[in-house]
Coordinates of C-alpha atoms in Angstrom, one line a residue:
X1262 CA 26.0 6.5 162.9
X1263 CA 24.6 6.4 159.6
X1264 CA 21.2 8.0 159.7
X1265 CA 18.0 5.6 159.0
X1266 CA 16.1 5.5 155.9
X1267 CA 12.8 6.9 156.6
X1268 CA 11.2 4.1 155.1
X1269 CA 12.4 2.0 157.9
X1270 CA 11.5 4.1 160.6
X1271 CA 8.3 3.8 162.7
X1272 CA 5.6 6.2 163.7
X1273 CA 5.6 7.9 167.3
X1274 CA 2.6 5.9 168.4
X1275 CA 3.9 2.3 167.8
X1276 CA 6.1 2.9 170.5
X1277 CA 3.6 2.3 173.0
X1278 CA 3.2 -0.9 172.1
X1279 CA 6.9 -1.8 171.6
X1280 CA 7.5 -0.9 175.2
X1281 CA 4.5 -2.3 176.7
X1282 CA 4.8 -5.8 174.7
X1283 CA 8.3 -6.1 176.0
X1284 CA 7.6 -5.5 179.6
X1285 CA 4.6 -8.1 179.7
X1286 CA 6.3 -11.9 179.4
X1287 CA 6.5 -14.6 181.4
X1288 CA 7.1 -12.7 184.5
X1289 CA 3.5 -11.5 185.0
X1290 CA 2.3 -15.6 185.7
X1291 CA 4.2 -15.7 188.8
X1292 CA 5.3 -12.6 190.0
X1293 CA 3.0 -12.4 193.1
X1294 CA 4.7 -14.5 195.3
X1295 CA 8.2 -12.8 194.7
X1296 CA 6.7 -9.4 195.7
X1297 CA 5.0 -10.8 199.1
X1298 CA 8.1 -12.5 200.3
X1299 CA 9.1 -9.1 202.0
X1300 CA 6.2 -6.9 201.8
X1301 CA 3.7 -9.5 202.4
X1302 CA 0.3 -7.8 200.9
X1303 CA 1.3 -4.6 201.1
X1304 CA 2.9 -5.6 197.7
X1305 CA 0.8 -3.7 195.7
X1306 CA 2.6 -0.5 196.9
X1307 CA 5.8 -2.0 195.7
X1308 CA 4.2 -2.7 192.2
X1309 CA 3.2 1.0 192.1
X1310 CA 6.8 2.2 193.3
X1311 CA 9.0 0.1 190.6
X1312 CA 6.3 1.3 187.8
X1313 CA 7.2 4.9 188.9
X1314 CA 11.1 4.5 188.7
X1315 CA 10.6 3.1 185.3
X1316 CA 9.1 6.6 184.4
X1317 CA 12.1 7.9 185.5
X1318 CA 14.7 6.0 184.0
X1319 CA 12.6 6.4 180.5
X1320 CA 13.1 10.4 181.1
X1321 CA 16.7 9.7 181.4
X1322 CA 17.2 7.6 178.9
X1323 CA 15.1 10.2 176.1
X1324 CA 17.5 13.0 177.9
X1325 CA 20.6 11.1 176.7
X1326 CA 19.4 10.2 173.4
X1327 CA 18.0 13.4 172.5
X1328 CA 21.7 14.7 173.5
X1329 CA 23.8 12.1 171.1
X1330 CA 21.3 11.8 168.5
X1331 CA 22.1 8.1 168.3
X1332 CA 21.7 5.1 170.2
X1333 CA 23.4 3.4 173.3
X1334 CA 26.7 2.8 171.4
X1335 CA 26.6 6.4 170.5
X1336 CA 26.3 7.3 174.1
X1337 CA 29.0 5.4 175.1
X1338 CA 31.0 6.6 172.3
X1339 CA 30.4 10.1 173.2
X1340 CA 31.2 9.4 176.8
X1341 CA 33.9 6.8 176.8
X1342 CA 35.4 7.1 173.6
X1343 CA 35.6 4.3 171.2
X1344 CA 37.0 1.2 172.9
X1345 CA 36.0 1.7 176.1
X1346 CA 32.5 2.6 174.7
X1347 CA 32.6 -0.9 173.0
X1348 CA 33.0 -2.6 176.1
X1349 CA 30.2 -1.3 178.0
X1350 CA 28.1 -1.8 174.8
X1351 CA 29.5 -5.6 174.4
X1352 CA 27.9 -6.0 178.1
X1353 CA 24.6 -4.9 176.6
X1354 CA 24.6 -7.4 174.0
X1355 CA 25.8 -9.9 176.4
X1356 CA 22.6 -8.9 178.7
X1357 CA 20.0 -8.5 175.7
X1358 CA 21.3 -11.9 174.9
X1359 CA 20.6 -13.0 178.2
X1360 CA 16.9 -11.9 178.3
X1361 CA 16.4 -14.0 175.2
X1362 CA 17.7 -17.1 176.8
X1363 CA 15.7 -16.3 180.1
X1364 CA 12.2 -15.5 178.1
X1365 CA 12.2 -18.5 176.0
X1366 CA 13.4 -20.7 178.7
X1367 CA 10.9 -19.8 181.3
X1368 CA 8.2 -20.2 179.1
X1369 CA 9.1 -23.9 177.8
X1370 CA 9.3 -24.4 181.6
X1371 CA 5.7 -23.6 182.0
X1372 CA 4.6 -25.6 178.9
X1373 CA 6.5 -28.6 180.2
X1374 CA 5.2 -28.0 183.9
X1375 CA 1.5 -27.5 182.8
X1376 CA 1.1 -29.3 179.2
X1377 CA 3.8 -31.2 178.0
X1378 CA 6.6 -32.6 180.3
X1379 CA 8.5 -34.3 177.6
X1380 CA 8.5 -31.4 175.4
X1381 CA 12.1 -30.9 174.0
X1382 CA 13.8 -27.6 174.8
X1383 CA 16.2 -27.6 171.8
X1384 CA 13.3 -28.0 169.4
X1385 CA 10.8 -25.6 170.7
X1386 CA 13.7 -23.1 171.0
X1387 CA 15.1 -23.9 167.6
X1388 CA 11.5 -23.2 165.8
X1389 CA 10.9 -20.4 168.1
X1390 CA 14.1 -18.6 167.1
X1391 CA 13.5 -19.5 163.3
X1392 CA 10.2 -17.5 163.6
X1393 CA 12.2 -15.0 165.4
X1394 CA 14.8 -14.6 163.1
X1395 CA 11.8 -14.4 159.9
X1396 CA 10.5 -11.3 161.8
X1397 CA 13.5 -9.4 162.5
X1398 CA 14.5 -10.0 159.1
X1399 CA 11.5 -7.7 158.0
X1400 CA 13.1 -4.8 160.2
X1401 CA 11.9 -2.9 163.0
X1402 CA 8.5 -2.1 161.2
X1403 CA 7.4 -5.7 161.2
X1404 CA 8.7 -6.4 164.7
X1405 CA 6.4 -3.1 165.7
X1406 CA 3.5 -5.0 163.9
X1407 CA 4.0 -8.1 166.0
X1408 CA 4.3 -6.0 169.1
X1409 CA 0.8 -4.5 168.2
X1410 CA -0.6 -7.9 167.5
X1411 CA 0.6 -9.2 170.4
X1412 CA -0.8 -6.6 172.9
X1413 CA -4.3 -6.9 171.1
X1414 CA -4.9 -10.1 170.5
X1415 CA -4.1 -11.9 173.8
X1416 CA -5.7 -8.6 175.8
X1417 CA -9.0 -10.7 176.3
X1418 CA -7.5 -12.6 179.0
X1419 CA -7.8 -9.6 181.1
X1420 CA -11.3 -10.3 181.1
X1421 CA -11.0 -13.9 182.8
X1422 CA -9.8 -12.4 185.9
X1423 CA -13.1 -11.4 186.9
X1424 CA -14.4 -15.4 187.4
X1425 CA -12.0 -14.8 190.6
X1426 CA -14.2 -11.9 192.0
X1427 CA -16.6 -14.7 193.3
X1428 CA -13.6 -16.6 195.6
X1429 CA -11.9 -13.6 196.5
X1430 CA -11.7 -11.9 200.0
X1431 CA -10.1 -8.3 199.7
X1432 CA -10.0 -8.1 203.5
X1433 CA -6.6 -10.1 202.9
X1434 CA -5.3 -6.8 202.0
X1435 CA -5.9 -5.3 205.7
X1436 CA -4.3 -3.7 207.5
X1437 CA -2.5 -1.6 205.2
X1438 CA 1.2 -0.5 205.8
X1439 CA 1.4 -3.4 207.8
X1440 CA 5.4 -3.6 206.9
X1441 CA 8.2 -1.7 207.3
X1442 CA 9.6 0.9 204.5
X1443 CA 12.6 -1.4 204.1
X1444 CA 10.6 -4.4 203.6
X1445 CA 8.3 -2.2 200.8
X1446 CA 11.8 -1.2 199.3
X1447 CA 13.1 -4.4 198.9
X1448 CA 9.8 -5.6 197.6
X1449 CA 10.2 -2.9 195.0
X1450 CA 13.9 -4.3 194.0
X1451 CA 12.2 -7.4 193.4
X1452 CA 9.1 -6.2 191.6
X1453 CA 11.7 -4.0 189.3
X1454 CA 13.0 -6.9 187.7
X1455 CA 9.6 -8.0 186.4
X1456 CA 9.6 -4.4 184.5
X1457 CA 12.6 -5.3 182.5
X1458 CA 13.1 -4.8 178.8
X1459 CA 11.9 -1.3 178.2
X1460 CA 15.8 -0.3 178.0
X1461 CA 15.3 -1.5 174.3
X1462 CA 14.4 2.0 173.5
X1463 CA 18.2 2.6 173.7
X1464 CA 18.6 1.0 170.3
X1465 CA 15.1 1.9 168.8
X1466 CA 15.5 5.6 169.1
X1467 CA 17.0 6.2 165.9
X1468 CA 14.1 3.9 163.9
X1469 CA 11.5 6.4 165.4
X1470 CA 10.2 9.2 163.3
X1471 CA 10.1 12.6 165.3
X1472 CA 11.7 10.6 168.3
X1473 CA 11.4 13.1 170.9
X1474 CA 7.6 13.5 170.7
X1475 CA 7.5 9.3 171.1
X1476 CA 8.5 9.7 174.8
X1477 CA 5.0 10.4 175.8
X1478 CA 3.7 7.2 174.1
X1479 CA 6.7 5.4 175.6
X1480 CA 5.3 6.7 179.2
X1481 CA 1.9 5.8 178.6
X1482 CA 2.9 2.2 177.5
X1483 CA 5.0 1.8 181.3
X1484 CA 1.8 3.3 182.6
X1485 CA -0.6 0.6 181.1
X1486 CA 2.0 -2.1 182.2
X1487 CA 2.0 -0.2 185.9
X1488 CA -1.6 -0.8 186.1
X1489 CA -1.9 -3.9 184.6
X1490 CA 0.2 -5.4 187.5
X1491 CA -1.2 -3.4 190.2
X1492 CA -4.7 -4.9 189.3
X1493 CA -3.6 -8.4 189.0
X1494 CA -1.4 -7.9 192.3
X1495 CA -4.5 -6.7 194.0
X1496 CA -6.8 -9.5 192.6
X1497 CA -4.2 -12.2 193.4
X1498 CA -3.7 -11.1 197.1
X1499 CA -7.5 -11.1 197.4
X1500 CA -7.7 -14.9 195.6
X1501 CA -4.9 -16.4 197.9
X1502 CA -4.6 -16.8 201.6
X1503 CA -1.0 -15.8 202.6
X1504 CA 0.0 -19.7 202.8
X1505 CA -1.2 -20.7 199.8
X1506 CA 0.5 -18.0 197.7
X1507 CA 3.6 -18.9 199.5
X1508 CA 3.5 -22.2 197.8
X1509 CA 2.0 -21.0 194.2
X1510 CA 5.0 -20.3 191.9
X1511 CA 2.6 -19.4 188.8
X1512 CA -0.1 -17.7 190.7
X1513 CA -1.8 -16.1 187.4
X1514 CA -2.1 -19.5 185.8
X1515 CA -3.6 -21.3 189.0
X1516 CA -6.2 -18.4 189.0
X1517 CA -7.1 -19.5 185.4
X1518 CA -7.9 -23.1 186.6
X1519 CA -11.1 -21.7 188.2
X1520 CA -12.3 -20.4 184.9
X1521 CA -15.4 -22.5 183.8
X1522 CA -17.1 -22.0 180.3
X1523 CA -19.4 -24.2 178.8
X1524 CA -17.0 -25.0 175.5
X1525 CA -13.5 -25.3 177.6
X1526 CA -13.1 -27.5 180.6
X1527 CA -9.1 -26.5 181.3
X1528 CA -9.0 -22.4 180.3
X1529 CA -5.1 -22.4 181.6
X1530 CA -4.5 -24.6 178.4
X1531 CA -5.9 -21.9 176.2
X1532 CA -3.9 -19.0 178.3
X1533 CA -0.5 -20.7 178.2
X1534 CA -0.7 -21.1 174.4
X1535 CA -1.9 -17.6 173.9
X1536 CA 1.1 -16.5 175.9
X1537 CA 3.0 -17.7 173.1
X1538 CA 1.9 -14.6 171.3
X1539 CA 2.9 -12.4 173.9
X1540 CA 6.4 -13.6 174.5
X1541 CA 6.8 -13.6 170.9
X1542 CA 7.5 -9.4 170.6
X1543 CA 9.5 -10.1 174.0
X1544 CA 12.0 -12.2 171.9
X1545 CA 12.3 -10.1 168.8
X1546 CA 12.8 -7.3 170.4
X1547 CA 16.0 -8.4 172.6
X1548 CA 17.2 -10.6 169.9
X1549 CA 17.3 -7.4 167.4
X1550 CA 18.7 -5.0 170.0
X1551 CA 21.7 -7.9 170.9
X1552 CA 22.3 -8.4 167.1
X1553 CA 22.3 -4.6 166.4
X1554 CA 24.5 -4.0 169.5
X1555 CA 27.0 -6.3 167.4
X1556 CA 26.2 -4.9 164.1
X1557 CA 27.0 -1.2 165.6
X1558 CA 30.4 -2.7 166.8
X1559 CA 31.8 -4.5 164.0
X1560 CA 31.9 -4.4 160.3
X1561 CA 29.9 -7.5 160.4
X1562 CA 26.3 -7.5 158.5
X1563 CA 23.2 -7.2 161.1
X1564 CA 21.7 -10.4 159.4
X1565 CA 25.0 -12.4 160.1
X1566 CA 25.2 -11.1 163.7
X1567 CA 21.7 -11.8 164.1
X1568 CA 22.0 -15.5 163.3
X1569 CA 25.3 -15.6 165.2
X1570 CA 23.3 -14.2 168.6
X1571 CA 20.3 -16.6 167.8
X1572 CA 22.9 -19.5 167.3
X1573 CA 24.6 -18.6 170.6
X1574 CA 21.5 -18.5 172.6
X1575 CA 20.3 -21.7 171.1
X1576 CA 23.2 -23.4 172.1
X1577 CA 22.7 -21.9 175.9
X1578 CA 19.5 -22.9 175.8
X1579 CA 20.0 -26.7 175.4
X1580 CA 22.1 -26.8 178.5
X1581 CA 19.4 -25.6 181.0
X1582 CA 17.3 -28.6 181.5
X1583 CA 16.4 -28.5 185.5
X1584 CA 14.1 -26.2 187.5
X1585 CA 17.4 -25.1 189.7
X1586 CA 19.1 -23.9 186.8
X1587 CA 16.1 -22.1 185.5
X1588 CA 15.9 -20.3 188.6
X1589 CA 19.4 -19.5 188.8
X1590 CA 19.1 -18.3 185.1
X1591 CA 16.1 -16.1 186.6
X1592 CA 17.8 -14.9 189.3
X1593 CA 21.0 -13.6 187.4
X1594 CA 19.2 -12.2 184.5
X1595 CA 16.9 -10.2 187.2
X1596 CA 20.1 -8.8 189.2
X1597 CA 21.9 -7.7 185.9
X1598 CA 18.8 -5.9 185.0
X1599 CA 18.3 -4.2 188.1
X1600 CA 21.9 -3.2 188.0
X1601 CA 22.2 -1.9 184.2
X1602 CA 18.5 -0.2 184.6
X1603 CA 18.3 1.4 188.1
X1604 CA 21.9 1.8 188.8
X1605 CA 24.1 1.9 185.3
X1606 CA 21.4 4.3 183.5
X1607 CA 21.1 7.3 186.2
X1608 CA 25.0 7.2 186.6
X1609 CA 25.2 7.0 182.5
X1610 CA 23.1 9.9 182.6
X1611 CA 25.4 12.1 185.1
X1612 CA 28.3 11.2 182.9
X1613 CA 26.7 12.1 179.5
X1614 CA 26.2 15.6 181.5
X1615 CA 29.7 16.2 182.5
X1616 CA 30.9 15.1 179.0
X1617 CA 28.4 17.5 177.3
X1618 CA 29.8 20.3 179.5
X1619 CA 33.4 19.4 178.9
X1620 CA 32.6 19.2 175.0
X1621 CA 30.9 22.8 175.2
X1622 CA 34.2 24.0 176.9

């Protein structure tokens, strides 16, 4: 691949915000019920275990990227050759596009259920994708800036969970280790879906100055995400009785309903509106990755592949208008991400290692 000019690269420290911001999206609004299905209130262990797995996968990705000195498309070409490699890269382009659709549709559903039932999915998606296109047109530096703001500006929302302490009973978490190892592992699998998105580093790597040094910032970004999810899980388990949590789809939003302030009656409205800032970097990064993969595989300009992917995502979004369809969409994207990240990436790492040995001979 052609070297990226220095003026288009980002500093290694910004990788921290890129990795953390892509992981925190609509999933944090309702992951508690999902992880408690198998492991009950031992689910907080699954949050930590899944977080530890992301550190391992990130380490493997950096090792591969350091070997080929390129991006995901370079890795596939290095291992499989041009044509088979492009086939696997194309699958990742579809996967990143699927993440774009899932993020936007999940957020629209939250807004429709909690605030505006008649909100048009098409119009909201259209304006949101236009905003994402405008940001992506500014390059990776602009995307990194949005990730930085998308992390810092809504960070005050963490403090709102203090209001739940008055009503929480943390004895709900006892007894600890009340479930089998298999239950905790199944819950870990379910939780791993909430962490998806950090694999975007596979495409961002060539745009980082001194990329080897950026790994520590990527790992710190993962650590912050795991810490936030663990704290929210423990607070939620203390706040909700098990029977209540089973019926609560968006546990985080439900906890905001008890927040009382002299100047605002329904704090969850503020939380949902602020969440728009949080999912904006999600959409920008995944949309950029999908269009970048296609650009790397074809002679088409990046601006044109970006428009093409955005239009296709918008068309797909207009066909998903029922709760069951959103559920199926989340399930498909979650399972696809699980296989791509936690099974395919380790396999690809082994193949890169073998290819490296063969090429040396």
